mmCIF file with all atom_site columns, C-alpha atoms in Angstrom:
data_model
loop_
_atom_site.group_PDB
_atom_site.id
_atom_site.type_symbol
_atom_site.label_atom_id
_atom_site.label_alt_id
_atom_site.label_comp_id
_atom_site.label_asym_id
_atom_site.label_entity_id
_atom_site.label_seq_id
_atom_site.pdbx_PDB_ins_code
_atom_site.Cartn_x
_atom_site.Cartn_y
_atom_site.Cartn_z
_atom_site.occupancy
_atom_site.B_iso_or_equiv
_atom_site.pdbx_formal_charge
_atom_site.auth_seq_id
_atom_site.auth_comp_id
_atom_site.auth_asym_id
_atom_site.auth_atom_id
_atom_site.pdbx_PDB_model_num
ATOM 1   C CA . GLU K 1 1   ? 0.223   -0.027 0.068   1.00 68.00 ? 1   GLU K CA 1
ATOM 2   C CA . ASP K 1 2   ? 1.172   3.571  -0.801  1.00 69.00 ? 2   ASP K CA 1
ATOM 3   C CA . GLN K 1 3   ? 2.218   5.329  2.301   1.00 86.00 ? 3   GLN K CA 1
ATOM 4   C CA . VAL K 1 4   ? 3.890   8.758  3.268   1.00 94.00 ? 4   VAL K CA 1
ATOM 5   C CA . THR K 1 5   ? 5.321   9.020  6.649   1.00 96.00 ? 5   THR K CA 1
ATOM 6   C CA . GLN K 1 6   ? 6.827   12.422 8.207   1.00 97.00 ? 6   GLN K CA 1
ATOM 7   C CA . SER K 1 7   ? 9.266   12.624 10.818  1.00 97.00 ? 7   SER K CA 1
ATOM 8   C CA . PRO K 1 8   ? 9.383   14.287 13.320  1.00 97.00 ? 8   PRO K CA 1
ATOM 9   C CA . GLU K 1 9   ? 5.948   15.476 14.336  1.00 97.00 ? 9   GLU K CA 1
ATOM 10  C CA . ALA K 1 10  ? 7.235   18.481 15.804  1.00 97.00 ? 10  ALA K CA 1
ATOM 11  C CA . LEU K 1 11  ? 10.294  20.333 15.565  1.00 97.00 ? 11  LEU K CA 1
ATOM 12  C CA . ARG K 1 12  ? 11.410  23.174 17.626  1.00 97.00 ? 12  ARG K CA 1
ATOM 13  C CA . LEU K 1 13  ? 14.262  25.257 16.616  1.00 97.00 ? 13  LEU K CA 1
ATOM 14  C CA . GLN K 1 14  ? 16.172  28.614 17.754  1.00 97.00 ? 14  GLN K CA 1
ATOM 15  C CA . GLU K 1 15  ? 16.411  31.314 15.228  1.00 97.00 ? 15  GLU K CA 1
ATOM 16  C CA . GLY K 1 16  ? 19.463  30.265 12.948  1.00 97.00 ? 16  GLY K CA 1
ATOM 17  C CA . GLU K 1 17  ? 19.737  26.767 13.869  1.00 97.00 ? 17  GLU K CA 1
ATOM 18  C CA . SER K 1 18  ? 19.470  24.711 10.922  1.00 97.00 ? 18  SER K CA 1
ATOM 19  C CA . SER K 1 19  ? 17.829  21.299 10.809  1.00 98.00 ? 19  SER K CA 1
ATOM 20  C CA . SER K 1 20  ? 16.085  18.729 8.197   1.00 98.00 ? 20  SER K CA 1
ATOM 21  C CA . LEU K 1 21  ? 12.781  17.145 8.210   1.00 98.00 ? 21  LEU K CA 1
ATOM 22  C CA . ASN K 1 22  ? 12.098  13.864 6.674   1.00 98.00 ? 22  ASN K CA 1
ATOM 23  C CA . CYS K 1 23  ? 9.738   12.237 4.587   1.00 97.00 ? 23  CYS K CA 1
ATOM 24  C CA . SER K 1 24  ? 9.741   8.551  3.664   1.00 96.00 ? 24  SER K CA 1
ATOM 25  C CA . TYR K 1 25  ? 7.618   7.117  1.195   1.00 94.00 ? 25  TYR K CA 1
ATOM 26  C CA . THR K 1 26  ? 6.583   3.470  -0.156  1.00 91.00 ? 26  THR K CA 1
ATOM 27  C CA . VAL K 1 27  ? 5.301   4.270  -3.630  1.00 84.00 ? 27  VAL K CA 1
ATOM 28  C CA . SER K 1 28  ? 5.242   1.898  -6.837  1.00 80.00 ? 28  SER K CA 1
ATOM 29  C CA . GLY K 1 29  ? 6.569   3.926  -9.220  1.00 77.00 ? 29  GLY K CA 1
ATOM 30  C CA . LEU K 1 30  ? 7.078   7.586  -8.035  1.00 82.00 ? 30  LEU K CA 1
ATOM 31  C CA . ARG K 1 31  ? 5.929   9.945  -10.195 1.00 85.00 ? 31  ARG K CA 1
ATOM 32  C CA . GLY K 1 32  ? 6.598   13.009 -8.142  1.00 90.00 ? 32  GLY K CA 1
ATOM 33  C CA . LEU K 1 33  ? 7.010   14.221 -4.518  1.00 93.00 ? 33  LEU K CA 1
ATOM 34  C CA . PHE K 1 34  ? 5.777   17.371 -3.235  1.00 94.00 ? 34  PHE K CA 1
ATOM 35  C CA . TRP K 1 35  ? 6.434   19.576 -0.195  1.00 96.00 ? 35  TRP K CA 1
ATOM 36  C CA . TYR K 1 36  ? 4.076   22.361 0.709   1.00 97.00 ? 36  TYR K CA 1
ATOM 37  C CA . ARG K 1 37  ? 3.942   24.659 3.558   1.00 97.00 ? 37  ARG K CA 1
ATOM 38  C CA . GLN K 1 38  ? 0.589   25.395 5.611   1.00 98.00 ? 38  GLN K CA 1
ATOM 39  C CA . ASP K 1 39  ? 0.087   28.168 7.873   1.00 97.00 ? 39  ASP K CA 1
ATOM 40  C CA . PRO K 1 40  ? -2.352  27.931 10.757  1.00 94.00 ? 40  PRO K CA 1
ATOM 41  C CA . GLY K 1 41  ? -5.983  28.530 9.338   1.00 92.00 ? 41  GLY K CA 1
ATOM 42  C CA . LYS K 1 42  ? -4.877  28.446 5.882   1.00 95.00 ? 42  LYS K CA 1
ATOM 43  C CA . GLY K 1 43  ? -4.509  25.805 2.669   1.00 96.00 ? 43  GLY K CA 1
ATOM 44  C CA . PRO K 1 44  ? -1.455  24.348 1.664   1.00 96.00 ? 44  PRO K CA 1
ATOM 45  C CA . GLU K 1 45  ? 0.858   26.365 -0.226  1.00 95.00 ? 45  GLU K CA 1
ATOM 46  C CA . PHE K 1 46  ? 3.116   24.702 -2.781  1.00 93.00 ? 46  PHE K CA 1
ATOM 47  C CA . LEU K 1 47  ? 6.731   24.691 -2.425  1.00 95.00 ? 47  LEU K CA 1
ATOM 48  C CA . PHE K 1 48  ? 8.649   22.101 -4.599  1.00 91.00 ? 48  PHE K CA 1
ATOM 49  C CA . THR K 1 49  ? 8.147   19.201 -6.796  1.00 92.00 ? 49  THR K CA 1
ATOM 50  C CA . LEU K 1 50  ? 10.956  16.658 -6.914  1.00 93.00 ? 50  LEU K CA 1
ATOM 51  C CA . TYR K 1 51  ? 10.565  13.724 -9.505  1.00 90.00 ? 51  TYR K CA 1
ATOM 52  C CA . SER K 1 52  ? 13.848  11.854 -9.459  1.00 91.00 ? 52  SER K CA 1
ATOM 53  C CA . ALA K 1 53  ? 16.463  10.438 -7.030  1.00 92.00 ? 53  ALA K CA 1
ATOM 54  C CA . GLY K 1 54  ? 19.553  12.916 -6.566  1.00 95.00 ? 54  GLY K CA 1
ATOM 55  C CA . GLU K 1 55  ? 17.295  15.932 -7.501  1.00 95.00 ? 55  GLU K CA 1
ATOM 56  C CA . GLU K 1 56  ? 17.330  18.996 -5.517  1.00 97.00 ? 56  GLU K CA 1
ATOM 57  C CA . LYS K 1 57  ? 15.487  22.323 -5.210  1.00 96.00 ? 57  LYS K CA 1
ATOM 58  C CA . GLU K 1 58  ? 16.057  25.638 -3.208  1.00 96.00 ? 58  GLU K CA 1
ATOM 59  C CA . LYS K 1 59  ? 13.889  28.431 -2.339  1.00 94.00 ? 59  LYS K CA 1
ATOM 60  C CA . GLU K 1 60  ? 15.194  31.059 0.106   1.00 95.00 ? 60  GLU K CA 1
ATOM 61  C CA . ARG K 1 61  ? 16.177  29.155 3.317   1.00 97.00 ? 61  ARG K CA 1
ATOM 62  C CA . LEU K 1 62  ? 14.553  25.810 2.479   1.00 98.00 ? 62  LEU K CA 1
ATOM 63  C CA . LYS K 1 63  ? 16.303  22.983 0.265   1.00 98.00 ? 63  LYS K CA 1
ATOM 64  C CA . ALA K 1 64  ? 14.415  19.718 -0.924  1.00 98.00 ? 64  ALA K CA 1
ATOM 65  C CA . THR K 1 65  ? 16.494  16.682 -1.844  1.00 97.00 ? 65  THR K CA 1
ATOM 66  C CA . LEU K 1 66  ? 14.920  13.176 -3.215  1.00 96.00 ? 66  LEU K CA 1
ATOM 67  C CA . THR K 1 67  ? 16.263  9.415  -2.760  1.00 93.00 ? 67  THR K CA 1
ATOM 68  C CA . LYS K 1 68  ? 14.573  6.409  -3.947  1.00 90.00 ? 68  LYS K CA 1
ATOM 69  C CA . LYS K 1 69  ? 13.066  6.202  -0.565  1.00 92.00 ? 69  LYS K CA 1
ATOM 70  C CA . GLU K 1 70  ? 12.972  9.649  1.152   1.00 95.00 ? 70  GLU K CA 1
ATOM 71  C CA . SER K 1 71  ? 13.013  13.130 0.881   1.00 97.00 ? 71  SER K CA 1
ATOM 72  C CA . PHE K 1 72  ? 14.398  15.722 2.971   1.00 98.00 ? 72  PHE K CA 1
ATOM 73  C CA . LEU K 1 73  ? 13.740  19.306 3.534   1.00 98.00 ? 73  LEU K CA 1
ATOM 74  C CA . HIS K 1 74  ? 16.387  21.284 4.917   1.00 98.00 ? 74  HIS K CA 1
ATOM 75  C CA . ILE K 1 75  ? 15.879  24.636 6.578   1.00 98.00 ? 75  ILE K CA 1
ATOM 76  C CA . THR K 1 76  ? 19.480  26.793 6.860   1.00 97.00 ? 76  THR K CA 1
ATOM 77  C CA . ALA K 1 77  ? 19.370  29.344 9.424   1.00 97.00 ? 77  ALA K CA 1
ATOM 78  C CA . PRO K 1 78  ? 15.638  29.456 10.021  1.00 97.00 ? 78  PRO K CA 1
ATOM 79  C CA . LYS K 1 79  ? 13.784  32.659 10.921  1.00 97.00 ? 79  LYS K CA 1
ATOM 80  C CA . PRO K 1 80  ? 10.370  32.856 12.998  1.00 97.00 ? 80  PRO K CA 1
ATOM 81  C CA . GLU K 1 81  ? 8.630   33.370 9.777   1.00 97.00 ? 81  GLU K CA 1
ATOM 82  C CA . ASP K 1 82  ? 9.505   29.995 8.673   1.00 97.00 ? 82  ASP K CA 1
ATOM 83  C CA . SER K 1 83  ? 7.196   28.604 11.458  1.00 98.00 ? 83  SER K CA 1
ATOM 84  C CA . ALA K 1 84  ? 4.382   26.478 9.880   1.00 98.00 ? 84  ALA K CA 1
ATOM 85  C CA . THR K 1 85  ? 3.643   22.828 8.979   1.00 98.00 ? 85  THR K CA 1
ATOM 86  C CA . TYR K 1 86  ? 5.423   21.246 6.360   1.00 98.00 ? 86  TYR K CA 1
ATOM 87  C CA . LEU K 1 87  ? 3.467   18.642 4.418   1.00 98.00 ? 87  LEU K CA 1
ATOM 88  C CA . CYS K 1 88  ? 4.913   16.138 1.904   1.00 96.00 ? 88  CYS K CA 1
ATOM 89  C CA . ALA K 1 89  ? 2.786   14.160 -0.884  1.00 94.00 ? 89  ALA K CA 1
ATOM 90  C CA . VAL K 1 90  ? 3.400   11.847 -3.066  1.00 91.00 ? 90  VAL K CA 1
ATOM 91  C CA . GLN K 1 91  ? 1.715   11.976 -6.795  1.00 86.00 ? 91  GLN K CA 1
ATOM 92  C CA . LEU K 1 92  ? -0.583  8.753  -7.284  1.00 81.00 ? 92  LEU K CA 1
ATOM 93  C CA . PRO K 1 93  ? -2.634  8.460  -10.448 1.00 76.00 ? 93  PRO K CA 1
ATOM 94  C CA . TYR K 1 94  ? -4.692  11.591 -10.290 1.00 73.00 ? 94  TYR K CA 1
ATOM 95  C CA . LYS K 1 95  ? -4.113  12.812 -6.940  1.00 79.00 ? 95  LYS K CA 1
ATOM 96  C CA . LEU K 1 96  ? -1.769  13.372 -4.047  1.00 85.00 ? 96  LEU K CA 1
ATOM 97  C CA . SER K 1 97  ? -1.460  11.404 -0.984  1.00 89.00 ? 97  SER K CA 1
ATOM 98  C CA . PHE K 1 98  ? -0.254  13.526 1.812   1.00 94.00 ? 98  PHE K CA 1
ATOM 99  C CA . GLY K 1 99  ? 1.808   12.664 5.018   1.00 96.00 ? 99  GLY K CA 1
ATOM 100 C CA . ALA K 1 100 ? 0.820   14.074 8.279   1.00 96.00 ? 100 ALA K CA 1
ATOM 101 C CA . GLY K 1 101 ? 3.248   16.775 8.338   1.00 97.00 ? 101 GLY K CA 1
ATOM 102 C CA . THR K 1 102 ? 5.895   18.495 10.592  1.00 98.00 ? 102 THR K CA 1
ATOM 103 C CA . THR K 1 103 ? 5.196   21.289 12.664  1.00 98.00 ? 103 THR K CA 1
ATOM 104 C CA . VAL K 1 104 ? 7.805   23.440 13.128  1.00 98.00 ? 104 VAL K CA 1
ATOM 105 C CA . THR K 1 105 ? 8.318   26.202 15.736  1.00 98.00 ? 105 THR K CA 1
ATOM 106 C CA . VAL K 1 106 ? 11.251  28.889 15.176  1.00 98.00 ? 106 VAL K CA 1
ATOM 107 C CA . ARG K 1 107 ? 12.056  30.747 18.392  1.00 97.00 ? 107 ARG K CA 1
ATOM 108 C CA . ALA K 1 108 ? 13.563  34.269 18.007  1.00 95.00 ? 108 ALA K CA 1
ATOM 109 C CA . GLU T 2 1   ? -5.022  36.240 -10.435 1.00 66.00 ? 1   GLU T CA 1
ATOM 110 C CA . ALA T 2 2   ? -7.543  35.399 -7.723  1.00 82.00 ? 2   ALA T CA 1
ATOM 111 C CA . GLY T 2 3   ? -6.962  32.053 -5.784  1.00 94.00 ? 3   GLY T CA 1
ATOM 112 C CA . VAL T 2 4   ? -9.138  29.467 -4.898  1.00 97.00 ? 4   VAL T CA 1
ATOM 113 C CA . VAL T 2 5   ? -12.119 30.668 -3.140  1.00 97.00 ? 5   VAL T CA 1
ATOM 114 C CA . GLN T 2 6   ? -14.004 28.673 -0.482  1.00 98.00 ? 6   GLN T CA 1
ATOM 115 C CA . SER T 2 7   ? -17.178 29.659 1.980   1.00 97.00 ? 7   SER T CA 1
ATOM 116 C CA . PRO T 2 8   ? -18.129 29.761 4.631   1.00 98.00 ? 8   PRO T CA 1
ATOM 117 C CA . ARG T 2 9   ? -14.599 30.026 6.314   1.00 97.00 ? 9   ARG T CA 1
ATOM 118 C CA . TYR T 2 10  ? -16.143 28.521 9.707   1.00 97.00 ? 10  TYR T CA 1
ATOM 119 C CA . LYS T 2 11  ? -19.215 26.413 10.399  1.00 98.00 ? 11  LYS T CA 1
ATOM 120 C CA . ILE T 2 12  ? -20.847 25.448 13.897  1.00 98.00 ? 12  ILE T CA 1
ATOM 121 C CA . ILE T 2 13  ? -23.600 22.999 13.899  1.00 97.00 ? 13  ILE T CA 1
ATOM 122 C CA . GLU T 2 14  ? -25.445 20.650 15.920  1.00 97.00 ? 14  GLU T CA 1
ATOM 123 C CA . LYS T 2 15  ? -25.266 17.016 15.308  1.00 96.00 ? 15  LYS T CA 1
ATOM 124 C CA . LYS T 2 16  ? -27.916 15.776 12.575  1.00 97.00 ? 16  LYS T CA 1
ATOM 125 C CA . GLN T 2 17  ? -28.176 19.101 10.900  1.00 97.00 ? 17  GLN T CA 1
ATOM 126 C CA . PRO T 2 18  ? -27.096 19.636 7.388   1.00 97.00 ? 18  PRO T CA 1
ATOM 127 C CA . VAL T 2 19  ? -24.182 21.616 6.298   1.00 98.00 ? 19  VAL T CA 1
ATOM 128 C CA . ALA T 2 20  ? -22.853 22.714 2.679   1.00 98.00 ? 20  ALA T CA 1
ATOM 129 C CA . PHE T 2 21  ? -19.604 24.032 1.573   1.00 98.00 ? 21  PHE T CA 1
ATOM 130 C CA . TRP T 2 22  ? -18.826 26.012 -1.490  1.00 98.00 ? 22  TRP T CA 1
ATOM 131 C CA . CYS T 2 23  ? -15.845 26.131 -3.538  1.00 98.00 ? 23  CYS T CA 1
ATOM 132 C CA . ASN T 2 24  ? -14.971 28.678 -6.468  1.00 97.00 ? 24  ASN T CA 1
ATOM 133 C CA . PRO T 2 25  ? -11.909 27.142 -8.294  1.00 95.00 ? 25  PRO T CA 1
ATOM 134 C CA . ILE T 2 26  ? -9.185  29.219 -10.112 1.00 94.00 ? 26  ILE T CA 1
ATOM 135 C CA . SER T 2 27  ? -10.597 30.153 -13.409 1.00 92.00 ? 27  SER T CA 1
ATOM 136 C CA . GLY T 2 28  ? -9.681  27.780 -16.325 1.00 88.00 ? 28  GLY T CA 1
ATOM 137 C CA . HIS T 2 29  ? -8.652  24.974 -13.805 1.00 89.00 ? 29  HIS T CA 1
ATOM 138 C CA . ASN T 2 30  ? -10.643 21.911 -15.045 1.00 88.00 ? 30  ASN T CA 1
ATOM 139 C CA . THR T 2 31  ? -9.550  19.634 -12.395 1.00 90.00 ? 31  THR T CA 1
ATOM 140 C CA . LEU T 2 32  ? -11.174 20.103 -8.600  1.00 93.00 ? 32  LEU T CA 1
ATOM 141 C CA . TYR T 2 33  ? -10.686 18.280 -5.494  1.00 94.00 ? 33  TYR T CA 1
ATOM 142 C CA . TRP T 2 34  ? -12.289 18.295 -2.163  1.00 97.00 ? 34  TRP T CA 1
ATOM 143 C CA . TYR T 2 35  ? -9.785  17.060 0.573   1.00 97.00 ? 35  TYR T CA 1
ATOM 144 C CA . LEU T 2 36  ? -10.739 16.333 4.156   1.00 97.00 ? 36  LEU T CA 1
ATOM 145 C CA . GLN T 2 37  ? -8.358  17.459 6.754   1.00 97.00 ? 37  GLN T CA 1
ATOM 146 C CA . ASN T 2 38  ? -8.473  16.299 10.472  1.00 96.00 ? 38  ASN T CA 1
ATOM 147 C CA . LEU T 2 39  ? -6.601  17.927 12.977  1.00 93.00 ? 39  LEU T CA 1
ATOM 148 C CA . GLY T 2 40  ? -2.725  17.196 12.931  1.00 92.00 ? 40  GLY T CA 1
ATOM 149 C CA . GLN T 2 41  ? -3.209  15.087 9.907   1.00 95.00 ? 41  GLN T CA 1
ATOM 150 C CA . GLY T 2 42  ? -2.411  15.486 6.164   1.00 95.00 ? 42  GLY T CA 1
ATOM 151 C CA . PRO T 2 43  ? -5.431  16.244 3.792   1.00 96.00 ? 43  PRO T CA 1
ATOM 152 C CA . GLU T 2 44  ? -7.288  13.052 2.338   1.00 95.00 ? 44  GLU T CA 1
ATOM 153 C CA . LEU T 2 45  ? -9.187  13.098 -0.787  1.00 94.00 ? 45  LEU T CA 1
ATOM 154 C CA . LEU T 2 46  ? -12.897 12.773 -0.672  1.00 96.00 ? 46  LEU T CA 1
ATOM 155 C CA . ILE T 2 47  ? -13.527 13.554 -4.379  1.00 95.00 ? 47  ILE T CA 1
ATOM 156 C CA . ARG T 2 48  ? -12.278 14.693 -7.556  1.00 93.00 ? 48  ARG T CA 1
ATOM 157 C CA . TYR T 2 49  ? -13.813 16.453 -10.535 1.00 92.00 ? 49  TYR T CA 1
ATOM 158 C CA . GLU T 2 50  ? -12.657 16.733 -13.883 1.00 88.00 ? 50  GLU T CA 1
ATOM 159 C CA . ASN T 2 51  ? -14.725 19.624 -15.463 1.00 88.00 ? 51  ASN T CA 1
ATOM 160 C CA . GLU T 2 52  ? -18.396 18.200 -14.157 1.00 89.00 ? 52  GLU T CA 1
ATOM 161 C CA . GLU T 2 53  ? -17.535 14.379 -13.775 1.00 90.00 ? 53  GLU T CA 1
ATOM 162 C CA . ALA T 2 54  ? -16.882 13.020 -10.739 1.00 91.00 ? 54  ALA T CA 1
ATOM 163 C CA . VAL T 2 55  ? -14.155 10.504 -11.775 1.00 87.00 ? 55  VAL T CA 1
ATOM 164 C CA . ASP T 2 56  ? -12.739 9.471  -8.259  1.00 87.00 ? 56  ASP T CA 1
ATOM 165 C CA . ASP T 2 57  ? -15.384 9.583  -5.173  1.00 89.00 ? 57  ASP T CA 1
ATOM 166 C CA . SER T 2 58  ? -14.260 6.093  -3.800  1.00 88.00 ? 58  SER T CA 1
ATOM 167 C CA . GLN T 2 59  ? -13.437 7.930  -0.605  1.00 90.00 ? 59  GLN T CA 1
ATOM 168 C CA . LEU T 2 60  ? -16.587 9.890  -0.373  1.00 93.00 ? 60  LEU T CA 1
ATOM 169 C CA . PRO T 2 61  ? -18.846 8.477  2.484   1.00 91.00 ? 61  PRO T CA 1
ATOM 170 C CA . LYS T 2 62  ? -21.802 8.355  0.244   1.00 90.00 ? 62  LYS T CA 1
ATOM 171 C CA . ASP T 2 63  ? -24.508 7.552  2.894   1.00 94.00 ? 63  ASP T CA 1
ATOM 172 C CA . ARG T 2 64  ? -24.437 11.410 4.260   1.00 96.00 ? 64  ARG T CA 1
ATOM 173 C CA . PHE T 2 65  ? -21.976 13.206 2.041   1.00 97.00 ? 65  PHE T CA 1
ATOM 174 C CA . SER T 2 66  ? -22.875 14.401 -1.618  1.00 96.00 ? 66  SER T CA 1
ATOM 175 C CA . ALA T 2 67  ? -21.213 16.668 -4.075  1.00 97.00 ? 67  ALA T CA 1
ATOM 176 C CA . GLU T 2 68  ? -21.620 18.323 -7.236  1.00 95.00 ? 68  GLU T CA 1
ATOM 177 C CA . ARG T 2 69  ? -19.961 20.532 -9.665  1.00 95.00 ? 69  ARG T CA 1
ATOM 178 C CA . LEU T 2 70  ? -22.643 22.146 -11.909 1.00 84.00 ? 70  LEU T CA 1
ATOM 179 C CA . LYS T 2 71  ? -21.120 23.647 -15.136 1.00 85.00 ? 71  LYS T CA 1
ATOM 180 C CA . GLY T 2 72  ? -17.685 22.161 -14.338 1.00 83.00 ? 72  GLY T CA 1
ATOM 181 C CA . VAL T 2 73  ? -16.768 25.457 -12.442 1.00 92.00 ? 73  VAL T CA 1
ATOM 182 C CA . ASP T 2 74  ? -18.048 26.014 -9.070  1.00 96.00 ? 74  ASP T CA 1
ATOM 183 C CA . SER T 2 75  ? -18.658 23.076 -6.674  1.00 97.00 ? 75  SER T CA 1
ATOM 184 C CA . THR T 2 76  ? -20.816 22.299 -3.713  1.00 97.00 ? 76  THR T CA 1
ATOM 185 C CA . LEU T 2 77  ? -19.917 19.602 -0.828  1.00 98.00 ? 77  LEU T CA 1
ATOM 186 C CA . LYS T 2 78  ? -22.872 18.611 1.349   1.00 98.00 ? 78  LYS T CA 1
ATOM 187 C CA . ILE T 2 79  ? -23.308 16.661 4.665   1.00 97.00 ? 79  ILE T CA 1
ATOM 188 C CA . GLN T 2 80  ? -26.399 15.510 5.726   1.00 97.00 ? 80  GLN T CA 1
ATOM 189 C CA . PRO T 2 81  ? -27.053 14.562 8.775   1.00 96.00 ? 81  PRO T CA 1
ATOM 190 C CA . ALA T 2 82  ? -23.659 16.113 10.177  1.00 97.00 ? 82  ALA T CA 1
ATOM 191 C CA . GLU T 2 83  ? -22.063 13.410 12.663  1.00 97.00 ? 83  GLU T CA 1
ATOM 192 C CA . LEU T 2 84  ? -19.486 14.846 15.613  1.00 96.00 ? 84  LEU T CA 1
ATOM 193 C CA . GLY T 2 85  ? -16.953 12.915 13.879  1.00 95.00 ? 85  GLY T CA 1
ATOM 194 C CA . ASP T 2 86  ? -16.940 15.032 10.934  1.00 97.00 ? 86  ASP T CA 1
ATOM 195 C CA . SER T 2 87  ? -15.838 18.098 12.598  1.00 97.00 ? 87  SER T CA 1
ATOM 196 C CA . ALA T 2 88  ? -12.593 19.057 10.321  1.00 97.00 ? 88  ALA T CA 1
ATOM 197 C CA . VAL T 2 89  ? -11.338 21.478 7.872   1.00 98.00 ? 89  VAL T CA 1
ATOM 198 C CA . TYR T 2 90  ? -12.744 20.907 4.268   1.00 98.00 ? 90  TYR T CA 1
ATOM 199 C CA . LEU T 2 91  ? -10.332 21.953 1.576   1.00 98.00 ? 91  LEU T CA 1
ATOM 200 C CA . CYS T 2 92  ? -11.002 22.705 -1.634  1.00 97.00 ? 92  CYS T CA 1
ATOM 201 C CA . ALA T 2 93  ? -8.478  22.409 -4.435  1.00 95.00 ? 93  ALA T CA 1
ATOM 202 C CA . SER T 2 94  ? -8.011  22.849 -7.992  1.00 93.00 ? 94  SER T CA 1
ATOM 203 C CA . SER T 2 95  ? -5.231  22.196 -10.937 1.00 89.00 ? 95  SER T CA 1
ATOM 204 C CA . LEU T 2 96  ? -4.758  22.799 -14.764 1.00 81.00 ? 96  LEU T CA 1
ATOM 205 C CA . ASP T 2 97  ? -4.467  19.586 -16.468 1.00 66.00 ? 97  ASP T CA 1
ATOM 206 C CA . LEU T 2 98  ? -5.793  16.251 -16.704 1.00 51.00 ? 98  LEU T CA 1
ATOM 207 C CA . THR T 2 99  ? -3.191  14.031 -14.936 1.00 56.00 ? 99  THR T CA 1
ATOM 208 C CA . GLY T 2 100 ? -4.380  15.866 -11.614 1.00 51.00 ? 100 GLY T CA 1
ATOM 209 C CA . ALA T 2 101 ? -1.513  18.266 -11.399 1.00 51.00 ? 101 ALA T CA 1
ATOM 210 C CA . SER T 2 102 ? -0.139  21.100 -13.494 1.00 49.00 ? 102 SER T CA 1
ATOM 211 C CA . SER T 2 103 ? 3.274   21.113 -15.222 1.00 48.00 ? 103 SER T CA 1
ATOM 212 C CA . THR T 2 104 ? 4.906   22.031 -11.987 1.00 52.00 ? 104 THR T CA 1
ATOM 213 C CA . GLY T 2 105 ? 2.920   19.651 -9.937  1.00 61.00 ? 105 GLY T CA 1
ATOM 214 C CA . GLU T 2 106 ? 1.075   22.309 -8.260  1.00 81.00 ? 106 GLU T CA 1
ATOM 215 C CA . LEU T 2 107 ? -2.562  22.048 -6.830  1.00 89.00 ? 107 LEU T CA 1
ATOM 216 C CA . PHE T 2 108 ? -4.067  25.273 -5.880  1.00 93.00 ? 108 PHE T CA 1
ATOM 217 C CA . PHE T 2 109 ? -5.549  25.017 -2.157  1.00 96.00 ? 109 PHE T CA 1
ATOM 218 C CA . GLY T 2 110 ? -8.352  27.450 -0.773  1.00 97.00 ? 110 GLY T CA 1
ATOM 219 C CA . GLU T 2 111 ? -8.189  28.374 2.729   1.00 97.00 ? 111 GLU T CA 1
ATOM 220 C CA . GLY T 2 112 ? -10.725 25.931 3.846   1.00 97.00 ? 112 GLY T CA 1
ATOM 221 C CA . SER T 2 113 ? -13.721 25.546 5.682   1.00 98.00 ? 113 SER T CA 1
ATOM 222 C CA . ARG T 2 114 ? -13.841 24.630 9.405   1.00 97.00 ? 114 ARG T CA 1
ATOM 223 C CA . LEU T 2 115 ? -16.517 22.357 10.641  1.00 98.00 ? 115 LEU T CA 1
ATOM 224 C CA . THR T 2 116 ? -17.405 22.196 14.252  1.00 98.00 ? 116 THR T CA 1
ATOM 225 C CA . VAL T 2 117 ? -20.297 19.671 14.868  1.00 98.00 ? 117 VAL T CA 1
ATOM 226 C CA . LEU T 2 118 ? -21.548 20.000 18.444  1.00 96.00 ? 118 LEU T CA 1
#
């Protein structure tokens, strides 16, 4: 069965303290892996799509990487405005299947 | 460009009452999704429309949930009667192409409708 597991569930960081979020997946024939950011009371907002192992994408302080079994979202020198829930999702035929998310809190 | 619009943002009802949520997708997006998000969980697909046709409603509890997308634009999701366990956020999303994601793999989400059933 296709499955997406994110860890840790929650992450508390000091401003400037870099860290990584993990998304492991079991999918037959990955079509794409997506990262979304979700702020409280808002819908998910698209960040990245990765399609093949070894691929990397960056946006400001965020960098997403992909292997054959997992993806990492690296947050470099985070700021309080990076506080959010980060969701990963795998592309299945005609839909995205989401993990439960990692809630990141960055303290000033 | 206007994003996906949902209403109401918040709804509080008593159990056994009906409730309806409305979604207006991004103009030109032929694919529309309703997702359910429970607290602390990721979104789960309820139903997907390609234009006005519901092409995947396998996860929609059909005994109490119904949805429609008239003229292939706006969509309504209805629950009747609501149960305590239906308390959640109902997210609508849209995308451009028929494979379920645009060329960038992006689903555009609305802000969601938060339902509380008392």
